[in-house]
Amino acid sequence: MESRIERICVEKGLKMTGQRRVIARVLSEAIDHPDVEELYRRAAALDRRISIATVYRTVRLLEERGILERRDFGGGRARYEPTEHGRHYHLIDIDTGRVIEFEDREQERLMEQIAARLGFEPVSTRLEIYGRRRGTRAAPRPAAQDEETQAAEGLPR
Amino acid sequence: MESRIERICVEKGLKMTGQRRVIARVLSEAIDHPDVEELYRRAAALDRRISIATVYRTVRLLEERGILERRDFGGGRARYEPTEHGRHYHLIDIDTGRVIEFEDREQERLMEQIAARLGFEPVSTRLEIYGRRRGTRAAPRPAAQDEETQAAEGLPR
DNA sequence: ATATGTGCAAAATGTTTGCTGTACG
DNA sequence: CGTACAGCAAACATTTTGCACATAT
């Protein structure tokens, strides 16, 4: 069956190989913000004949085509999510690495206004709040290695 | 003479070596958002006895102490600027890599409100608008290599 | 059929670290 | 003086790439 991202790829005239189909499916089903390593892990679980180089090449291609957006929440690895034209932003819990998404029309309006004032046309925007859960003492981070990948699971979208 | 950042370091009880003094001075005088490589170049121009490892160690230390903030505007390298407690945000010209700073009390207020609504205390925030100068055709990027470093010079602060 | 994509392993980046000698407080 | 820092080069982590082969259109 054709995944949402695969459909978009086809519409944009991309050549769909088996590997790309699998990666597109993984991306379509992701509710978090996986990094390339994680995408590779999920894709390889569905089809072993996928190399990490292909994942890198594919996300780069899809980003160039505007299908994906690259995010960087710190931690050295790029993370990806499907482009959504109703924009949403991120709040990152600095103690756990958990990422919470939110929307805000007001922010969006303000950003457009600011860009216009400076003579620019906004193409994409980033708004991130790094914060601590209310009433939490400044705490040592719990996990470490894949804290950001793992912590972002099962979040409301 | 003691640079602004050096003074802050001393206040925070950091041991000031010759190298740190030079790096602090370079940072104090920077009006752009240099990456580590660029900081190293500027520091080495003042005093040859500085290694890039020291620059990395120093910016990391200063970031941990809240004296510097790390930014990532894409392009794979971390960039640094002195922490300013009156927050400011960035608009990045996607055609040239130029970075324009701006402030907006309204945005700040909104972000605090949103964090509060989600039960969080904001610790730091990022707001970036990637945009294109009005009336510019989607253009191929001009330079390439150090476009971001070089383009950010001479901007209003 | 042909242009494009893929795997693999090697290279290129950007950043961190172990070790030994040096210098600040 | 002792502890923390600096230089160097090697180690690391992530991402990109050259080349020969495979595959979609």
GROMACS .gro file of N, CA and C in nm, chain A residues 72-74 91-94 100-104 106-107 110-112 114-135, chain B residues 72-74 91-94 100-104 106-107 110-112 114-135:
model
  234
   72ASP      N    1   1.710   2.042   1.445
   72ASP     CA    2   1.825   2.016   1.530
   72ASP      C    3   1.792   2.062   1.670
   73PHE      N    4   1.772   1.968   1.757
   73PHE     CA    5   1.739   2.002   1.895
   73PHE      C    6   1.860   1.983   1.984
   74GLY      N    7   1.978   1.994   1.928
   74GLY     CA    8   2.099   1.970   2.006
   74GLY      C    9   2.126   1.822   2.013
   91LEU      N   10   0.854   2.234   2.208
   91LEU     CA   11   0.901   2.262   2.342
   91LEU      C   12   0.982   2.141   2.385
   92ILE      N   13   1.107   2.164   2.422
   92ILE     CA   14   1.195   2.053   2.458
   92ILE      C   15   1.219   2.054   2.608
   93ASP      N   16   1.187   1.943   2.673
   93ASP     CA   17   1.212   1.930   2.816
   93ASP      C   18   1.360   1.905   2.836
   94ILE      N   19   1.430   2.002   2.895
   94ILE     CA   20   1.576   1.990   2.901
   94ILE      C   21   1.621   1.882   2.999
  100ILE      N   22   0.772   1.821   2.283
  100ILE     CA   23   0.628   1.841   2.278
  100ILE      C   24   0.597   1.940   2.166
  101GLU      N   25   0.502   1.907   2.083
  101GLU     CA   26   0.468   1.998   1.975
  101GLU      C   27   0.350   2.086   2.012
  102PHE      N   28   0.348   2.205   1.957
  102PHE     CA   29   0.232   2.289   1.978
  102PHE      C   30   0.214   2.379   1.857
  103GLU      N   31   0.096   2.438   1.848
  103GLU     CA   32   0.072   2.533   1.741
  103GLU      C   33   0.040   2.666   1.802
  104ASP      N   34   0.052   2.769   1.724
  104ASP     CA   35   0.013   2.900   1.774
  104ASP      C   36   0.002   2.998   1.658
  106GLU      N   37  -0.094   3.289   1.656
  106GLU     CA   38  -0.046   3.422   1.692
  106GLU      C   39   0.103   3.439   1.662
  107GLN      N   40   0.180   3.338   1.703
  107GLN     CA   41   0.324   3.339   1.677
  107GLN      C   42   0.348   3.348   1.527
  110LEU      N   43   0.287   3.686   1.396
  110LEU     CA   44   0.393   3.778   1.438
  110LEU      C   45   0.519   3.759   1.354
  111MET      N   46   0.553   3.634   1.329
  111MET     CA   47   0.675   3.608   1.253
  111MET      C   48   0.664   3.661   1.111
  112GLU      N   49   0.545   3.646   1.054
  112GLU     CA   50   0.526   3.699   0.920
  112GLU      C   51   0.542   3.851   0.919
  114ILE      N   52   0.712   4.033   1.131
  114ILE     CA   53   0.851   4.073   1.154
  114ILE      C   54   0.932   4.059   1.025
  115ALA      N   55   0.913   3.946   0.958
  115ALA     CA   56   0.986   3.925   0.834
  115ALA      C   57   0.953   4.036   0.735
  116ALA      N   58   0.826   4.066   0.724
  116ALA     CA   59   0.783   4.169   0.631
  116ALA      C   60   0.847   4.303   0.666
  117ARG      N   61   0.850   4.334   0.793
  117ARG     CA   62   0.908   4.460   0.839
  117ARG      C   63   1.055   4.469   0.797
  118LEU      N   64   1.123   4.355   0.796
  118LEU     CA   65   1.265   4.353   0.760
  118LEU      C   66   1.284   4.334   0.609
  119GLY      N   67   1.172   4.325   0.537
  119GLY     CA   68   1.183   4.313   0.392
  119GLY      C   69   1.201   4.171   0.343
  120PHE      N   70   1.158   4.075   0.422
  120PHE     CA   71   1.176   3.935   0.384
  120PHE      C   72   1.044   3.862   0.372
  121GLU      N   73   1.052   3.753   0.297
  121GLU     CA   74   0.942   3.661   0.279
  121GLU      C   75   0.979   3.535   0.356
  122PRO      N   76   0.907   3.500   0.462
  122PRO     CA   77   0.947   3.382   0.538
  122PRO      C   78   0.929   3.254   0.456
  123VAL      N   79   1.029   3.168   0.458
  123VAL     CA   80   1.021   3.041   0.386
  123VAL      C   81   0.997   2.929   0.486
  124SER      N   82   1.071   2.934   0.596
  124SER     CA   83   1.039   2.841   0.703
  124SER      C   84   1.078   2.905   0.835
  125THR      N   85   1.019   2.856   0.940
  125THR     CA   86   1.044   2.919   1.068
  125THR      C   87   1.071   2.812   1.172
  126ARG      N   88   1.144   2.850   1.273
  126ARG     CA   89   1.169   2.760   1.385
  126ARG      C   90   1.141   2.834   1.513
  127LEU      N   91   1.071   2.767   1.602
  127LEU     CA   92   1.047   2.829   1.730
  127LEU      C   93   1.059   2.718   1.831
  128GLU      N   94   1.156   2.730   1.917
  128GLU     CA   95   1.178   2.625   2.015
  128GLU      C   96   1.190   2.683   2.154
  129ILE      N   97   1.121   2.619   2.246
  129ILE     CA   98   1.132   2.659   2.385
  129ILE      C   99   1.200   2.544   2.459
  130TYR      N  100   1.313   2.571   2.518
  130TYR     CA  101   1.380   2.471   2.600
  130TYR      C  102   1.342   2.503   2.744
  131GLY      N  103   1.279   2.410   2.809
  131GLY     CA  104   1.230   2.444   2.942
  131GLY      C  105   1.229   2.327   3.037
  132ARG      N  106   1.191   2.359   3.159
  132ARG     CA  107   1.190   2.261   3.266
  132ARG      C  108   1.048   2.251   3.319
  133ARG      N  109   1.006   2.131   3.347
  133ARG     CA  110   0.873   2.109   3.401
  133ARG      C  111   0.859   2.190   3.530
  134ARG      N  112   0.748   2.260   3.544
  134ARG     CA  113   0.722   2.341   3.662
  134ARG      C  114   0.741   2.264   3.792
  135GLY      N  115   0.816   2.324   3.882
  135GLY     CA  116   0.831   2.263   4.014
  135GLY      C  117   0.937   2.155   4.018
  229ASP      N  118   2.271   2.708   1.604
  229ASP     CA  119   2.290   2.626   1.486
  229ASP      C  120   2.197   2.674   1.378
  230PHE      N  121   2.253   2.737   1.278
  230PHE     CA  122   2.171   2.789   1.170
  230PHE      C  123   2.183   2.701   1.047
  231GLY      N  124   2.215   2.575   1.068
  231GLY     CA  125   2.235   2.487   0.954
  231GLY      C  126   2.376   2.503   0.902
  248LEU      N  127   1.688   3.621   1.191
  248LEU     CA  128   1.631   3.599   1.059
  248LEU      C  129   1.747   3.565   0.967
  249ILE      N  130   1.739   3.450   0.901
  249ILE     CA  131   1.850   3.406   0.817
  249ILE      C  132   1.809   3.415   0.671
  250ASP      N  133   1.886   3.489   0.594
  250ASP     CA  134   1.861   3.501   0.451
  250ASP      C  135   1.908   3.372   0.385
  251ILE      N  136   1.813   3.294   0.333
  251ILE     CA  137   1.850   3.162   0.283
  251ILE      C  138   1.930   3.169   0.154
  257ILE      N  139   2.033   3.827   1.046
  257ILE     CA  140   1.987   3.956   1.097
  257ILE      C  141   1.923   3.933   1.233
  258GLU      N  142   1.959   4.013   1.330
  258GLU     CA  143   1.900   3.996   1.461
  258GLU      C  144   1.784   4.090   1.481
  259PHE      N  145   1.690   4.047   1.562
  259PHE     CA  146   1.582   4.138   1.596
  259PHE      C  147   1.530   4.103   1.735
  260GLU      N  148   1.456   4.195   1.792
  260GLU     CA  149   1.394   4.168   1.922
  260GLU      C  150   1.244   4.174   1.905
  261ASP      N  151   1.174   4.119   1.998
  261ASP     CA  152   1.030   4.130   1.995
  261ASP      C  153   0.972   4.087   2.129
  263GLU      N  154   0.681   4.097   2.226
  263GLU     CA  155   0.555   4.026   2.210
  263GLU      C  156   0.578   3.875   2.198
  264GLN      N  157   0.674   3.839   2.114
  264GLN     CA  158   0.709   3.698   2.097
  264GLN      C  159   0.750   3.639   2.231
  267LEU      N  160   0.459   3.576   2.448
  267LEU     CA  161   0.382   3.461   2.399
  267LEU      C  162   0.448   3.329   2.435
  268MET      N  163   0.580   3.325   2.420
  268MET     CA  164   0.650   3.200   2.449
  268MET      C  165   0.638   3.163   2.596
  269GLU      N  166   0.647   3.265   2.681
  269GLU     CA  167   0.633   3.236   2.823
  269GLU      C  168   0.493   3.182   2.853
  271ILE      N  169   0.293   3.024   2.646
  271ILE     CA  170   0.277   2.889   2.593
  271ILE      C  171   0.342   2.786   2.685
  272ALA      N  172   0.464   2.817   2.727
  272ALA     CA  173   0.535   2.726   2.816
  272ALA      C  174   0.453   2.704   2.942
  273ALA      N  175   0.403   2.811   2.996
  273ALA     CA  176   0.323   2.802   3.119
  273ALA      C  177   0.201   2.714   3.097
  274ARG      N  178   0.135   2.733   2.985
  274ARG     CA  179   0.016   2.656   2.954
  274ARG      C  180   0.047   2.507   2.951
  275LEU      N  181   0.168   2.474   2.904
  275LEU     CA  182   0.208   2.334   2.896
  275LEU      C  183   0.272   2.284   3.026
  276GLY      N  184   0.278   2.374   3.125
  276GLY     CA  185   0.334   2.332   3.254
  276GLY      C  186   0.486   2.341   3.261
  277PHE      N  187   0.545   2.426   3.180
  277PHE     CA  188   0.691   2.437   3.179
  277PHE      C  189   0.739   2.577   3.213
  278GLU      N  190   0.860   2.580   3.256
  278GLU     CA  191   0.932   2.703   3.286
  278GLU      C  192   1.035   2.721   3.175
  279PRO      N  193   1.024   2.823   3.091
  279PRO     CA  194   1.122   2.836   2.983
  279PRO      C  195   1.261   2.866   3.037
  280VAL      N  196   1.361   2.798   2.985
  280VAL     CA  197   1.498   2.822   3.026
  280VAL      C  198   1.570   2.898   2.915
  281SER      N  199   1.549   2.854   2.792
  281SER     CA  200   1.598   2.935   2.682
  281SER      C  201   1.507   2.913   2.562
  282THR      N  202   1.511   3.005   2.470
  282THR     CA  203   1.421   2.996   2.356
  282THR      C  204   1.497   3.024   2.228
  283ARG      N  205   1.447   2.970   2.122
  283ARG     CA  206   1.504   2.999   1.990
  283ARG      C  207   1.392   3.036   1.897
  284LEU      N  208   1.414   3.138   1.819
  284LEU     CA  209   1.314   3.172   1.721
  284LEU      C  210   1.390   3.214   1.598
  285GLU      N  211   1.372   3.140   1.491
  285GLU     CA  212   1.445   3.170   1.369
  285GLU      C  213   1.352   3.174   1.251
  286ILE      N  214   1.370   3.276   1.171
  286ILE     CA  215   1.295   3.285   1.047
  286ILE      C  216   1.393   3.270   0.932
  287TYR      N  217   1.370   3.168   0.850
  287TYR     CA  218   1.453   3.152   0.731
  287TYR      C  219   1.373   3.211   0.617
  288GLY      N  220   1.429   3.310   0.552
  288GLY     CA  221   1.347   3.376   0.451
  288GLY      C  222   1.428   3.428   0.335
  289ARG      N  223   1.352   3.482   0.241
  289ARG     CA  224   1.412   3.532   0.119
  289ARG      C  225   1.377   3.679   0.107
  290ARG      N  226   1.474   3.758   0.066
  290ARG     CA  227   1.451   3.901   0.048
  290ARG      C  228   1.334   3.920  -0.048
  291ARG      N  229   1.243   4.007  -0.015
  291ARG     CA  230   1.126   4.036  -0.099
  291ARG      C  231   1.162   4.069  -0.243
  292GLY      N  232   1.094   4.003  -0.332
  292GLY     CA  233   1.114   4.035  -0.473
  292GLY      C  234   1.235   3.964  -0.533
   0.00000   0.00000   0.00000
